[in-house]
mmCIF file with all atom_site columns, C-alpha atoms in Angstrom:
data_model
loop_
_atom_site.group_PDB
_atom_site.id
_atom_site.type_symbol
_atom_site.label_atom_id
_atom_site.label_alt_id
_atom_site.label_comp_id
_atom_site.label_asym_id
_atom_site.label_entity_id
_atom_site.label_seq_id
_atom_site.pdbx_PDB_ins_code
_atom_site.Cartn_x
_atom_site.Cartn_y
_atom_site.Cartn_z
_atom_site.occupancy
_atom_site.B_iso_or_equiv
_atom_site.pdbx_formal_charge
_atom_site.auth_seq_id
_atom_site.auth_comp_id
_atom_site.auth_asym_id
_atom_site.auth_atom_id
_atom_site.pdbx_PDB_model_num
ATOM 1   C CA . MET A 1 1   ? 0.000   0.000  0.000  1.00 36.00 ? 13  MET A CA 1
ATOM 2   C CA . GLU A 1 2   ? 1.239   3.484  -0.916 1.00 41.00 ? 14  GLU A CA 1
ATOM 3   C CA . SER A 1 3   ? 1.467   6.358  1.565  1.00 44.00 ? 15  SER A CA 1
ATOM 4   C CA . THR A 1 4   ? 1.412   9.727  -0.156 1.00 45.00 ? 16  THR A CA 1
ATOM 5   C CA . SER A 1 5   ? 1.773   13.297 1.163  1.00 59.00 ? 17  SER A CA 1
ATOM 6   C CA . ILE A 1 6   ? -0.170  15.685 -1.047 1.00 79.00 ? 18  ILE A CA 1
ATOM 7   C CA . LYS A 1 7   ? -1.736  19.138 -1.177 1.00 89.00 ? 19  LYS A CA 1
ATOM 8   C CA . VAL A 1 8   ? -5.064  19.883 0.449  1.00 91.00 ? 20  VAL A CA 1
ATOM 9   C CA . ILE A 1 9   ? -7.430  20.096 -2.518 1.00 91.00 ? 21  ILE A CA 1
ATOM 10  C CA . GLU A 1 10  ? -5.988  17.068 -4.307 1.00 92.00 ? 22  GLU A CA 1
ATOM 11  C CA . GLY A 1 11  ? -6.021  15.121 -1.066 1.00 92.00 ? 23  GLY A CA 1
ATOM 12  C CA . TYR A 1 12  ? -9.670  15.740 -0.279 1.00 92.00 ? 24  TYR A CA 1
ATOM 13  C CA . GLU A 1 13  ? -10.656 14.992 -3.861 1.00 94.00 ? 25  GLU A CA 1
ATOM 14  C CA . ARG A 1 14  ? -9.115  11.555 -3.456 1.00 93.00 ? 26  ARG A CA 1
ATOM 15  C CA . VAL A 1 15  ? -10.477 11.029 0.039  1.00 93.00 ? 27  VAL A CA 1
ATOM 16  C CA . SER A 1 16  ? -14.037 12.285 -0.570 1.00 93.00 ? 28  SER A CA 1
ATOM 17  C CA . PRO A 1 17  ? -15.634 8.891  -1.437 1.00 92.00 ? 29  PRO A CA 1
ATOM 18  C CA . PHE A 1 18  ? -14.348 7.476  1.879  1.00 92.00 ? 30  PHE A CA 1
ATOM 19  C CA . PHE A 1 19  ? -14.428 10.542 4.132  1.00 92.00 ? 31  PHE A CA 1
ATOM 20  C CA . ASP A 1 20  ? -17.550 9.720  6.141  1.00 91.00 ? 32  ASP A CA 1
ATOM 21  C CA . ASN A 1 21  ? -16.275 6.201  6.842  1.00 89.00 ? 33  ASN A CA 1
ATOM 22  C CA . GLN A 1 22  ? -13.070 7.243  8.597  1.00 88.00 ? 34  GLN A CA 1
ATOM 23  C CA . LYS A 1 23  ? -12.625 5.805  12.099 1.00 82.00 ? 35  LYS A CA 1
ATOM 24  C CA . TRP A 1 24  ? -12.502 9.262  13.684 1.00 85.00 ? 36  TRP A CA 1
ATOM 25  C CA . PHE A 1 25  ? -15.654 10.575 11.967 1.00 89.00 ? 37  PHE A CA 1
ATOM 26  C CA . ASP A 1 26  ? -17.847 9.680  14.948 1.00 89.00 ? 38  ASP A CA 1
ATOM 27  C CA . PHE A 1 27  ? -15.285 11.104 17.329 1.00 91.00 ? 39  PHE A CA 1
ATOM 28  C CA . TRP A 1 28  ? -15.555 14.552 15.770 1.00 93.00 ? 40  TRP A CA 1
ATOM 29  C CA . ARG A 1 29  ? -19.305 14.436 15.266 1.00 94.00 ? 41  ARG A CA 1
ATOM 30  C CA . LYS A 1 30  ? -19.939 13.435 18.887 1.00 94.00 ? 42  LYS A CA 1
ATOM 31  C CA . ASN A 1 31  ? -17.485 15.927 20.390 1.00 96.00 ? 43  ASN A CA 1
ATOM 32  C CA . GLU A 1 32  ? -17.998 18.917 18.104 1.00 97.00 ? 44  GLU A CA 1
ATOM 33  C CA . GLY A 1 33  ? -21.728 18.327 17.658 1.00 96.00 ? 45  GLY A CA 1
ATOM 34  C CA . PRO A 1 34  ? -22.863 19.260 21.210 1.00 96.00 ? 46  PRO A CA 1
ATOM 35  C CA . ILE A 1 35  ? -20.662 22.381 21.108 1.00 97.00 ? 47  ILE A CA 1
ATOM 36  C CA . ILE A 1 36  ? -22.119 23.485 17.786 1.00 98.00 ? 48  ILE A CA 1
ATOM 37  C CA . LEU A 1 37  ? -25.670 22.715 18.894 1.00 97.00 ? 49  LEU A CA 1
ATOM 38  C CA . GLU A 1 38  ? -25.321 24.841 22.047 1.00 97.00 ? 50  GLU A CA 1
ATOM 39  C CA . TRP A 1 39  ? -23.894 27.711 19.990 1.00 98.00 ? 51  TRP A CA 1
ATOM 40  C CA . LEU A 1 40  ? -26.708 27.508 17.431 1.00 98.00 ? 52  LEU A CA 1
ATOM 41  C CA . LYS A 1 41  ? -29.298 27.638 20.195 1.00 97.00 ? 53  LYS A CA 1
ATOM 42  C CA . LYS A 1 42  ? -27.714 30.732 21.755 1.00 96.00 ? 54  LYS A CA 1
ATOM 43  C CA . ASN A 1 43  ? -27.434 32.716 18.529 1.00 96.00 ? 55  ASN A CA 1
ATOM 44  C CA . SER A 1 44  ? -30.150 33.975 16.234 1.00 93.00 ? 56  SER A CA 1
ATOM 45  C CA . ILE A 1 45  ? -28.799 33.097 12.792 1.00 97.00 ? 57  ILE A CA 1
ATOM 46  C CA . LYS A 1 46  ? -30.634 33.617 9.529  1.00 96.00 ? 58  LYS A CA 1
ATOM 47  C CA . LYS A 1 47  ? -27.707 33.006 7.190  1.00 97.00 ? 59  LYS A CA 1
ATOM 48  C CA . LEU A 1 48  ? -25.027 30.561 8.343  1.00 98.00 ? 60  LEU A CA 1
ATOM 49  C CA . LEU A 1 49  ? -21.778 29.985 6.464  1.00 98.00 ? 61  LEU A CA 1
ATOM 50  C CA . ASP A 1 50  ? -20.110 26.607 6.959  1.00 98.00 ? 62  ASP A CA 1
ATOM 51  C CA . ALA A 1 51  ? -16.613 27.551 5.833  1.00 98.00 ? 63  ALA A CA 1
ATOM 52  C CA . GLY A 1 52  ? -14.777 24.433 4.723  1.00 97.00 ? 64  GLY A CA 1
ATOM 53  C CA . CYS A 1 53  ? -17.960 22.397 5.003  1.00 97.00 ? 65  CYS A CA 1
ATOM 54  C CA . GLY A 1 54  ? -16.615 19.170 3.485  1.00 96.00 ? 66  GLY A CA 1
ATOM 55  C CA . THR A 1 55  ? -19.468 16.667 3.276  1.00 96.00 ? 67  THR A CA 1
ATOM 56  C CA . CYS A 1 56  ? -21.658 18.911 5.491  1.00 96.00 ? 68  CYS A CA 1
ATOM 57  C CA . PRO A 1 57  ? -21.784 16.668 8.594  1.00 96.00 ? 69  PRO A CA 1
ATOM 58  C CA . TYR A 1 58  ? -23.372 19.467 10.637 1.00 97.00 ? 70  TYR A CA 1
ATOM 59  C CA . TYR A 1 59  ? -26.075 20.440 8.176  1.00 96.00 ? 71  TYR A CA 1
ATOM 60  C CA . PRO A 1 60  ? -28.618 18.146 9.939  1.00 94.00 ? 72  PRO A CA 1
ATOM 61  C CA . LEU A 1 61  ? -28.006 20.139 13.140 1.00 94.00 ? 73  LEU A CA 1
ATOM 62  C CA . ALA A 1 62  ? -27.914 23.560 11.541 1.00 95.00 ? 74  ALA A CA 1
ATOM 63  C CA . LYS A 1 63  ? -31.054 23.222 9.435  1.00 93.00 ? 75  LYS A CA 1
ATOM 64  C CA . ASN A 1 64  ? -33.188 23.222 12.585 1.00 93.00 ? 76  ASN A CA 1
ATOM 65  C CA . TYR A 1 65  ? -31.821 26.553 13.837 1.00 95.00 ? 77  TYR A CA 1
ATOM 66  C CA . VAL A 1 66  ? -30.950 28.672 10.783 1.00 95.00 ? 78  VAL A CA 1
ATOM 67  C CA . GLU A 1 67  ? -33.080 29.936 7.920  1.00 93.00 ? 79  GLU A CA 1
ATOM 68  C CA . HIS A 1 68  ? -30.408 29.569 5.233  1.00 95.00 ? 80  HIS A CA 1
ATOM 69  C CA . TYR A 1 69  ? -27.375 27.269 5.237  1.00 96.00 ? 81  TYR A CA 1
ATOM 70  C CA . TYR A 1 70  ? -24.409 28.090 2.971  1.00 97.00 ? 82  TYR A CA 1
ATOM 71  C CA . GLY A 1 71  ? -21.357 25.898 2.555  1.00 97.00 ? 83  GLY A CA 1
ATOM 72  C CA . ILE A 1 72  ? -18.055 26.455 0.795  1.00 98.00 ? 84  ILE A CA 1
ATOM 73  C CA . ASP A 1 73  ? -15.291 23.933 0.225  1.00 97.00 ? 85  ASP A CA 1
ATOM 74  C CA . PRO A 1 74  ? -12.415 23.817 -2.272 1.00 96.00 ? 86  PRO A CA 1
ATOM 75  C CA . SER A 1 75  ? -13.035 20.134 -3.055 1.00 96.00 ? 87  SER A CA 1
ATOM 76  C CA . GLU A 1 76  ? -15.643 19.369 -5.686 1.00 97.00 ? 88  GLU A CA 1
ATOM 77  C CA . GLY A 1 77  ? -15.635 15.747 -4.544 1.00 97.00 ? 89  GLY A CA 1
ATOM 78  C CA . MET A 1 78  ? -16.519 16.652 -0.954 1.00 97.00 ? 90  MET A CA 1
ATOM 79  C CA . LEU A 1 79  ? -19.343 18.913 -2.114 1.00 97.00 ? 91  LEU A CA 1
ATOM 80  C CA . SER A 1 80  ? -20.652 16.191 -4.417 1.00 96.00 ? 92  SER A CA 1
ATOM 81  C CA . LYS A 1 81  ? -20.761 13.810 -1.470 1.00 95.00 ? 93  LYS A CA 1
ATOM 82  C CA . ALA A 1 82  ? -22.730 16.386 0.541  1.00 95.00 ? 94  ALA A CA 1
ATOM 83  C CA . LYS A 1 83  ? -25.223 16.805 -2.286 1.00 93.00 ? 95  LYS A CA 1
ATOM 84  C CA . GLU A 1 84  ? -25.570 13.052 -2.597 1.00 93.00 ? 96  GLU A CA 1
ATOM 85  C CA . LYS A 1 85  ? -26.463 12.824 1.105  1.00 91.00 ? 97  LYS A CA 1
ATOM 86  C CA . PHE A 1 86  ? -28.789 15.795 1.501  1.00 92.00 ? 98  PHE A CA 1
ATOM 87  C CA . TYR A 1 87  ? -30.126 17.176 -1.809 1.00 82.00 ? 99  TYR A CA 1
ATOM 88  C CA . LYS A 1 88  ? -33.026 14.720 -2.062 1.00 77.00 ? 100 LYS A CA 1
ATOM 89  C CA . GLU A 1 89  ? -34.456 15.698 1.320  1.00 74.00 ? 101 GLU A CA 1
ATOM 90  C CA . SER A 1 90  ? -33.497 19.387 1.140  1.00 73.00 ? 102 SER A CA 1
ATOM 91  C CA . PRO A 1 91  ? -33.118 20.479 -2.505 1.00 63.00 ? 103 PRO A CA 1
ATOM 92  C CA . ASN A 1 92  ? -33.533 24.136 -1.540 1.00 69.00 ? 104 ASN A CA 1
ATOM 93  C CA . GLY A 1 93  ? -31.824 23.941 1.840  1.00 77.00 ? 105 GLY A CA 1
ATOM 94  C CA . LEU A 1 94  ? -28.227 23.568 0.741  1.00 86.00 ? 106 LEU A CA 1
ATOM 95  C CA . ASN A 1 95  ? -26.423 26.491 -0.872 1.00 94.00 ? 107 ASN A CA 1
ATOM 96  C CA . LEU A 1 96  ? -23.020 25.080 -1.782 1.00 96.00 ? 108 LEU A CA 1
ATOM 97  C CA . LYS A 1 97  ? -20.146 26.667 -3.687 1.00 97.00 ? 109 LYS A CA 1
ATOM 98  C CA . GLN A 1 98  ? -16.668 25.460 -4.535 1.00 97.00 ? 110 GLN A CA 1
ATOM 99  C CA . ALA A 1 99  ? -14.405 28.005 -2.815 1.00 97.00 ? 111 ALA A CA 1
ATOM 100 C CA . ASP A 1 100 ? -11.947 28.371 0.066  1.00 95.00 ? 112 ASP A CA 1
ATOM 101 C CA . LEU A 1 101 ? -11.412 30.711 3.017  1.00 94.00 ? 113 LEU A CA 1
ATOM 102 C CA . ILE A 1 102 ? -8.941  32.804 1.083  1.00 93.00 ? 114 ILE A CA 1
ATOM 103 C CA . HIS A 1 103 ? -11.587 33.848 -1.466 1.00 95.00 ? 115 HIS A CA 1
ATOM 104 C CA . ILE A 1 104 ? -15.098 33.659 0.015  1.00 97.00 ? 116 ILE A CA 1
ATOM 105 C CA . PRO A 1 105 ? -17.531 34.407 -2.858 1.00 97.00 ? 117 PRO A CA 1
ATOM 106 C CA . TYR A 1 106 ? -20.025 36.517 -0.895 1.00 98.00 ? 118 TYR A CA 1
ATOM 107 C CA . GLU A 1 107 ? -20.478 40.227 -0.284 1.00 97.00 ? 119 GLU A CA 1
ATOM 108 C CA . ASP A 1 108 ? -19.460 42.089 2.854  1.00 98.00 ? 120 ASP A CA 1
ATOM 109 C CA . ASN A 1 109 ? -21.525 41.578 6.038  1.00 98.00 ? 121 ASN A CA 1
ATOM 110 C CA . TYR A 1 110 ? -23.567 38.802 4.431  1.00 98.00 ? 122 TYR A CA 1
ATOM 111 C CA . PHE A 1 111 ? -23.730 36.211 7.233  1.00 98.00 ? 123 PHE A CA 1
ATOM 112 C CA . ASP A 1 112 ? -25.198 36.198 10.748 1.00 97.00 ? 124 ASP A CA 1
ATOM 113 C CA . GLY A 1 113 ? -22.915 33.363 11.830 1.00 98.00 ? 125 GLY A CA 1
ATOM 114 C CA . ILE A 1 114 ? -19.936 31.354 10.596 1.00 98.00 ? 126 ILE A CA 1
ATOM 115 C CA . LEU A 1 115 ? -18.954 27.788 11.419 1.00 98.00 ? 127 LEU A CA 1
ATOM 116 C CA . SER A 1 116 ? -15.526 26.410 10.525 1.00 98.00 ? 128 SER A CA 1
ATOM 117 C CA . THR A 1 117 ? -14.422 22.999 11.759 1.00 98.00 ? 129 THR A CA 1
ATOM 118 C CA . ARG A 1 118 ? -10.874 21.715 11.313 1.00 96.00 ? 130 ARG A CA 1
ATOM 119 C CA . VAL A 1 119 ? -10.030 24.120 8.510  1.00 96.00 ? 131 VAL A CA 1
ATOM 120 C CA . LEU A 1 120 ? -7.379  26.540 9.811  1.00 96.00 ? 132 LEU A CA 1
ATOM 121 C CA . SER A 1 121 ? -4.814  23.740 9.966  1.00 95.00 ? 133 SER A CA 1
ATOM 122 C CA . HIS A 1 122 ? -5.085  23.485 6.173  1.00 94.00 ? 134 HIS A CA 1
ATOM 123 C CA . ILE A 1 123 ? -4.319  27.187 5.633  1.00 93.00 ? 135 ILE A CA 1
ATOM 124 C CA . ASP A 1 124 ? -0.781  28.509 5.532  1.00 92.00 ? 136 ASP A CA 1
ATOM 125 C CA . LEU A 1 125 ? -1.617  32.197 6.089  1.00 92.00 ? 137 LEU A CA 1
ATOM 126 C CA . VAL A 1 126 ? -4.386  32.359 8.688  1.00 95.00 ? 138 VAL A CA 1
ATOM 127 C CA . GLU A 1 127 ? -4.307  36.176 8.590  1.00 96.00 ? 139 GLU A CA 1
ATOM 128 C CA . ILE A 1 128 ? -5.860  36.115 5.124  1.00 95.00 ? 140 ILE A CA 1
ATOM 129 C CA . GLY A 1 129 ? -8.450  33.567 6.218  1.00 96.00 ? 141 GLY A CA 1
ATOM 130 C CA . PHE A 1 130 ? -9.517  35.722 9.169  1.00 98.00 ? 142 PHE A CA 1
ATOM 131 C CA . SER A 1 131 ? -9.639  38.786 6.939  1.00 98.00 ? 143 SER A CA 1
ATOM 132 C CA . GLU A 1 132 ? -12.190 37.052 4.712  1.00 98.00 ? 144 GLU A CA 1
ATOM 133 C CA . LEU A 1 133 ? -14.195 35.600 7.591  1.00 98.00 ? 145 LEU A CA 1
ATOM 134 C CA . SER A 1 134 ? -14.414 39.046 9.166  1.00 98.00 ? 146 SER A CA 1
ATOM 135 C CA . ARG A 1 135 ? -15.375 40.666 5.859  1.00 98.00 ? 147 ARG A CA 1
ATOM 136 C CA . VAL A 1 136 ? -18.431 38.466 5.252  1.00 98.00 ? 148 VAL A CA 1
ATOM 137 C CA . LEU A 1 137 ? -19.598 38.385 8.904  1.00 98.00 ? 149 LEU A CA 1
ATOM 138 C CA . ARG A 1 138 ? -22.009 41.024 10.169 1.00 98.00 ? 150 ARG A CA 1
ATOM 139 C CA . PRO A 1 139 ? -20.953 43.206 13.133 1.00 97.00 ? 151 PRO A CA 1
ATOM 140 C CA . GLN A 1 140 ? -21.736 41.824 16.588 1.00 97.00 ? 152 GLN A CA 1
ATOM 141 C CA . LYS A 1 141 ? -22.139 38.333 15.114 1.00 98.00 ? 153 LYS A CA 1
ATOM 142 C CA . GLN A 1 142 ? -20.086 35.255 15.922 1.00 98.00 ? 154 GLN A CA 1
ATOM 143 C CA . CYS A 1 143 ? -17.777 32.751 14.282 1.00 98.00 ? 155 CYS A CA 1
ATOM 144 C CA . LEU A 1 144 ? -17.262 29.301 15.842 1.00 98.00 ? 156 LEU A CA 1
ATOM 145 C CA . ILE A 1 145 ? -13.992 27.560 15.024 1.00 98.00 ? 157 ILE A CA 1
ATOM 146 C CA . THR A 1 146 ? -12.681 24.150 16.030 1.00 98.00 ? 158 THR A CA 1
ATOM 147 C CA . ASP A 1 147 ? -9.471  22.458 15.002 1.00 97.00 ? 159 ASP A CA 1
ATOM 148 C CA . VAL A 1 148 ? -6.925  19.874 15.999 1.00 95.00 ? 160 VAL A CA 1
ATOM 149 C CA . HIS A 1 149 ? -4.788  21.349 18.762 1.00 96.00 ? 161 HIS A CA 1
ATOM 150 C CA . PRO A 1 150 ? -1.364  22.512 17.539 1.00 95.00 ? 162 PRO A CA 1
ATOM 151 C CA . GLU A 1 151 ? 0.244   20.536 20.384 1.00 93.00 ? 163 GLU A CA 1
ATOM 152 C CA . HIS A 1 152 ? -1.401  17.300 19.264 1.00 91.00 ? 164 HIS A CA 1
ATOM 153 C CA . ASN A 1 153 ? 1.146   14.752 18.081 1.00 84.00 ? 165 ASN A CA 1
ATOM 154 C CA . TYR A 1 154 ? 0.560   14.672 14.343 1.00 84.00 ? 166 TYR A CA 1
ATOM 155 C CA . GLU A 1 155 ? 2.331   16.018 11.272 1.00 83.00 ? 167 GLU A CA 1
ATOM 156 C CA . ASN A 1 156 ? -0.238  15.512 8.508  1.00 84.00 ? 168 ASN A CA 1
ATOM 157 C CA . THR A 1 157 ? -3.958  14.807 8.282  1.00 88.00 ? 169 THR A CA 1
ATOM 158 C CA . GLY A 1 158 ? -4.145  11.102 7.477  1.00 86.00 ? 170 GLY A CA 1
ATOM 159 C CA . PHE A 1 159 ? -6.881  9.069  5.807  1.00 87.00 ? 171 PHE A CA 1
ATOM 160 C CA . GLN A 1 160 ? -7.186  5.353  5.135  1.00 86.00 ? 172 GLN A CA 1
ATOM 161 C CA . THR A 1 161 ? -8.577  4.432  1.728  1.00 87.00 ? 173 THR A CA 1
ATOM 162 C CA . PRO A 1 162 ? -8.814  1.133  -0.207 1.00 88.00 ? 174 PRO A CA 1
ATOM 163 C CA . HIS A 1 163 ? -5.870  2.426  -2.256 1.00 84.00 ? 175 HIS A CA 1
ATOM 164 C CA . GLY A 1 164 ? -3.604  3.146  0.704  1.00 87.00 ? 176 GLY A CA 1
ATOM 165 C CA . LYS A 1 165 ? -3.042  5.892  3.232  1.00 89.00 ? 177 LYS A CA 1
ATOM 166 C CA . ILE A 1 166 ? -3.272  9.502  2.099  1.00 90.00 ? 178 ILE A CA 1
ATOM 167 C CA . SER A 1 167 ? -1.559  12.216 4.142  1.00 90.00 ? 179 SER A CA 1
ATOM 168 C CA . ILE A 1 168 ? -2.656  15.781 3.483  1.00 91.00 ? 180 ILE A CA 1
ATOM 169 C CA . ASN A 1 169 ? -0.501  18.839 4.119  1.00 89.00 ? 181 ASN A CA 1
ATOM 170 C CA . THR A 1 170 ? -1.120  20.422 7.514  1.00 92.00 ? 182 THR A CA 1
ATOM 171 C CA . PHE A 1 171 ? -0.051  23.746 9.026  1.00 93.00 ? 183 PHE A CA 1
ATOM 172 C CA . LYS A 1 172 ? 0.251   24.058 12.795 1.00 93.00 ? 184 LYS A CA 1
ATOM 173 C CA . HIS A 1 173 ? -0.557  27.523 14.151 1.00 95.00 ? 185 HIS A CA 1
ATOM 174 C CA . SER A 1 174 ? -0.107  28.362 17.812 1.00 96.00 ? 186 SER A CA 1
ATOM 175 C CA . LEU A 1 175 ? -3.232  29.489 19.638 1.00 97.00 ? 187 LEU A CA 1
ATOM 176 C CA . GLU A 1 176 ? -1.465  32.760 20.401 1.00 97.00 ? 188 GLU A CA 1
ATOM 177 C CA . ASN A 1 177 ? -0.914  33.432 16.704 1.00 97.00 ? 189 ASN A CA 1
ATOM 178 C CA . ILE A 1 178 ? -4.463  32.402 15.821 1.00 98.00 ? 190 ILE A CA 1
ATOM 179 C CA . CYS A 1 179 ? -6.015  34.729 18.402 1.00 98.00 ? 191 CYS A CA 1
ATOM 180 C CA . SER A 1 180 ? -3.679  37.549 17.374 1.00 98.00 ? 192 SER A CA 1
ATOM 181 C CA . ALA A 1 181 ? -4.548  37.147 13.690 1.00 97.00 ? 193 ALA A CA 1
ATOM 182 C CA . ALA A 1 182 ? -8.247  37.140 14.519 1.00 98.00 ? 194 ALA A CA 1
ATOM 183 C CA . LYS A 1 183 ? -7.989  40.302 16.625 1.00 97.00 ? 195 LYS A CA 1
ATOM 184 C CA . GLN A 1 184 ? -6.021  42.096 13.910 1.00 97.00 ? 196 GLN A CA 1
ATOM 185 C CA . ASN A 1 185 ? -9.009  41.519 11.639 1.00 97.00 ? 197 ASN A CA 1
ATOM 186 C CA . GLY A 1 186 ? -11.668 42.809 14.011 1.00 97.00 ? 198 GLY A CA 1
ATOM 187 C CA . LEU A 1 187 ? -12.605 39.494 15.593 1.00 98.00 ? 199 LEU A CA 1
ATOM 188 C CA . ASN A 1 188 ? -12.506 39.442 19.391 1.00 98.00 ? 200 ASN A CA 1
ATOM 189 C CA . VAL A 1 189 ? -12.132 36.241 21.397 1.00 98.00 ? 201 VAL A CA 1
ATOM 190 C CA . VAL A 1 190 ? -15.347 35.377 23.262 1.00 98.00 ? 202 VAL A CA 1
ATOM 191 C CA . GLU A 1 191 ? -14.273 31.892 24.318 1.00 98.00 ? 203 GLU A CA 1
ATOM 192 C CA . LEU A 1 192 ? -11.170 29.724 23.948 1.00 98.00 ? 204 LEU A CA 1
ATOM 193 C CA . LYS A 1 193 ? -11.281 26.188 25.305 1.00 98.00 ? 205 LYS A CA 1
ATOM 194 C CA . GLU A 1 194 ? -8.740  23.395 24.974 1.00 97.00 ? 206 GLU A CA 1
ATOM 195 C CA . PHE A 1 195 ? -9.805  19.741 25.162 1.00 96.00 ? 207 PHE A CA 1
ATOM 196 C CA . ASP A 1 196 ? -7.833  16.749 26.357 1.00 94.00 ? 208 ASP A CA 1
ATOM 197 C CA . PHE A 1 197 ? -9.176  13.218 26.706 1.00 91.00 ? 209 PHE A CA 1
ATOM 198 C CA . ASN A 1 198 ? -10.624 13.814 30.156 1.00 91.00 ? 210 ASN A CA 1
ATOM 199 C CA . SER A 1 199 ? -12.654 16.816 29.008 1.00 93.00 ? 211 SER A CA 1
ATOM 200 C CA . LEU A 1 200 ? -14.227 15.109 25.984 1.00 93.00 ? 212 LEU A CA 1
ATOM 201 C CA . SER A 1 201 ? -17.987 14.671 25.969 1.00 91.00 ? 213 SER A CA 1
ATOM 202 C CA . TYR A 1 202 ? -17.505 11.453 23.966 1.00 88.00 ? 214 TYR A CA 1
ATOM 203 C CA . LYS A 1 203 ? -14.586 9.201  24.917 1.00 86.00 ? 215 LYS A CA 1
ATOM 204 C CA . PRO A 1 204 ? -13.928 6.435  22.378 1.00 80.00 ? 216 PRO A CA 1
ATOM 205 C CA . LYS A 1 205 ? -13.341 3.063  24.046 1.00 74.00 ? 217 LYS A CA 1
ATOM 206 C CA . GLN A 1 206 ? -11.798 0.981  21.296 1.00 66.00 ? 218 GLN A CA 1
ATOM 207 C CA . LYS A 1 207 ? -10.967 3.230  18.384 1.00 64.00 ? 219 LYS A CA 1
ATOM 208 C CA . LEU A 1 208 ? -8.285  5.921  18.629 1.00 68.00 ? 220 LEU A CA 1
ATOM 209 C CA . ARG A 1 209 ? -6.578  4.209  21.578 1.00 72.00 ? 221 ARG A CA 1
ATOM 210 C CA . LYS A 1 210 ? -3.669  6.662  21.586 1.00 75.00 ? 222 LYS A CA 1
ATOM 211 C CA . LEU A 1 211 ? -5.988  9.352  22.924 1.00 79.00 ? 223 LEU A CA 1
ATOM 212 C CA . ARG A 1 212 ? -6.779  7.228  25.962 1.00 75.00 ? 224 ARG A CA 1
ATOM 213 C CA . LYS A 1 213 ? -3.116  6.304  26.455 1.00 77.00 ? 225 LYS A CA 1
ATOM 214 C CA . PHE A 1 214 ? -2.103  9.957  26.938 1.00 79.00 ? 226 PHE A CA 1
ATOM 215 C CA . PRO A 1 215 ? -5.189  11.590 28.525 1.00 81.00 ? 227 PRO A CA 1
ATOM 216 C CA . GLU A 1 216 ? -3.417  14.819 29.450 1.00 88.00 ? 228 GLU A CA 1
ATOM 217 C CA . ASN A 1 217 ? -2.392  15.626 25.878 1.00 91.00 ? 229 ASN A CA 1
ATOM 218 C CA . LYS A 1 218 ? -4.337  18.342 24.080 1.00 94.00 ? 230 LYS A CA 1
ATOM 219 C CA . ILE A 1 219 ? -6.564  17.043 21.270 1.00 93.00 ? 231 ILE A CA 1
ATOM 220 C CA . PHE A 1 220 ? -8.543  19.961 19.875 1.00 96.00 ? 232 PHE A CA 1
ATOM 221 C CA . TYR A 1 221 ? -9.663  23.477 20.684 1.00 98.00 ? 233 TYR A CA 1
ATOM 222 C CA . LEU A 1 222 ? -12.793 25.589 20.465 1.00 98.00 ? 234 LEU A CA 1
ATOM 223 C CA . LEU A 1 223 ? -12.593 29.269 19.545 1.00 98.00 ? 235 LEU A CA 1
ATOM 224 C CA . ILE A 1 224 ? -15.610 31.588 19.454 1.00 98.00 ? 236 ILE A CA 1
ATOM 225 C CA . LEU A 1 225 ? -15.022 35.008 17.923 1.00 98.00 ? 237 LEU A CA 1
ATOM 226 C CA . GLU A 1 226 ? -17.229 38.069 17.610 1.00 98.00 ? 238 GLU A CA 1
ATOM 227 C CA . LYS A 1 227 ? -16.896 40.806 15.027 1.00 97.00 ? 239 LYS A CA 1
ATOM 228 C CA . THR A 1 228 ? -16.582 44.213 16.652 1.00 91.00 ? 240 THR A CA 1
ATOM 229 C CA . LYS A 1 229 ? -17.644 46.516 13.806 1.00 78.00 ? 241 LYS A CA 1
#
C-alpha cells in the first residue's frame, strides 16, 4: 500500500468517497456536535456559512436553527458527497459553492454566523483567512472555530482508503498566533477552550486508543469570535 503526502485540494478529492467512513468521523461528530448545537441555540442566525464544510456533517443540526445554510469547500468531490447525502431531502436547503477561506464568494456583512471545523490547519496564512471571515460576517455576530490542537502529536492529516493511506498537508498555528490574527481583523475572542481526553464529551473506548493512552495531551480546541464593527 502506498502512503502519499499531497496538497489539500488534491487530497480531499481523493479522500471524498471514503471521508464519512473514517474511524474518527464519529469522534468529531460526537465531540464537536454538542458544542455546535449549544452555539446555534444561543445565537439567532438567519444566514449561516459553513466555511470548509466538506461533506456537510453538521447540516442536519444547523437546518433546525438557521433559515439559510451556505457551505463552501475547495473540493468538488466533498461537495458532491454532501449533495448526494442531503439534496433529495433538502433540494432548496443547501447552498453550496466550490471556494476556500482565502476567497469567500459573498459580499461584505452577508452572514449572521460562521462555522468552521478543522479548517485553519489546512491554511498557511491564517491572517488572510480571518480577513475574509471578518469581511463576510455582520458586526456583533459570531464565528465558531474548532481544530486539531497545535500541540497534538501529528504532522499531517491522514486518511485510510482502499488504495492506501493519504496524508494531506497540515499547518500548525499556535493558539497565540491564531487569536492575534483574529484580533487584527476585528474578531474578538469570546471563548477559547482546549480539550484533552478527560474533558471530551464522547470518549472512544476501542478506536483511537492513543488518545486514551495519553489523557493529558491536548486534542482539539474551540474558539468563538465576535466581530466588533
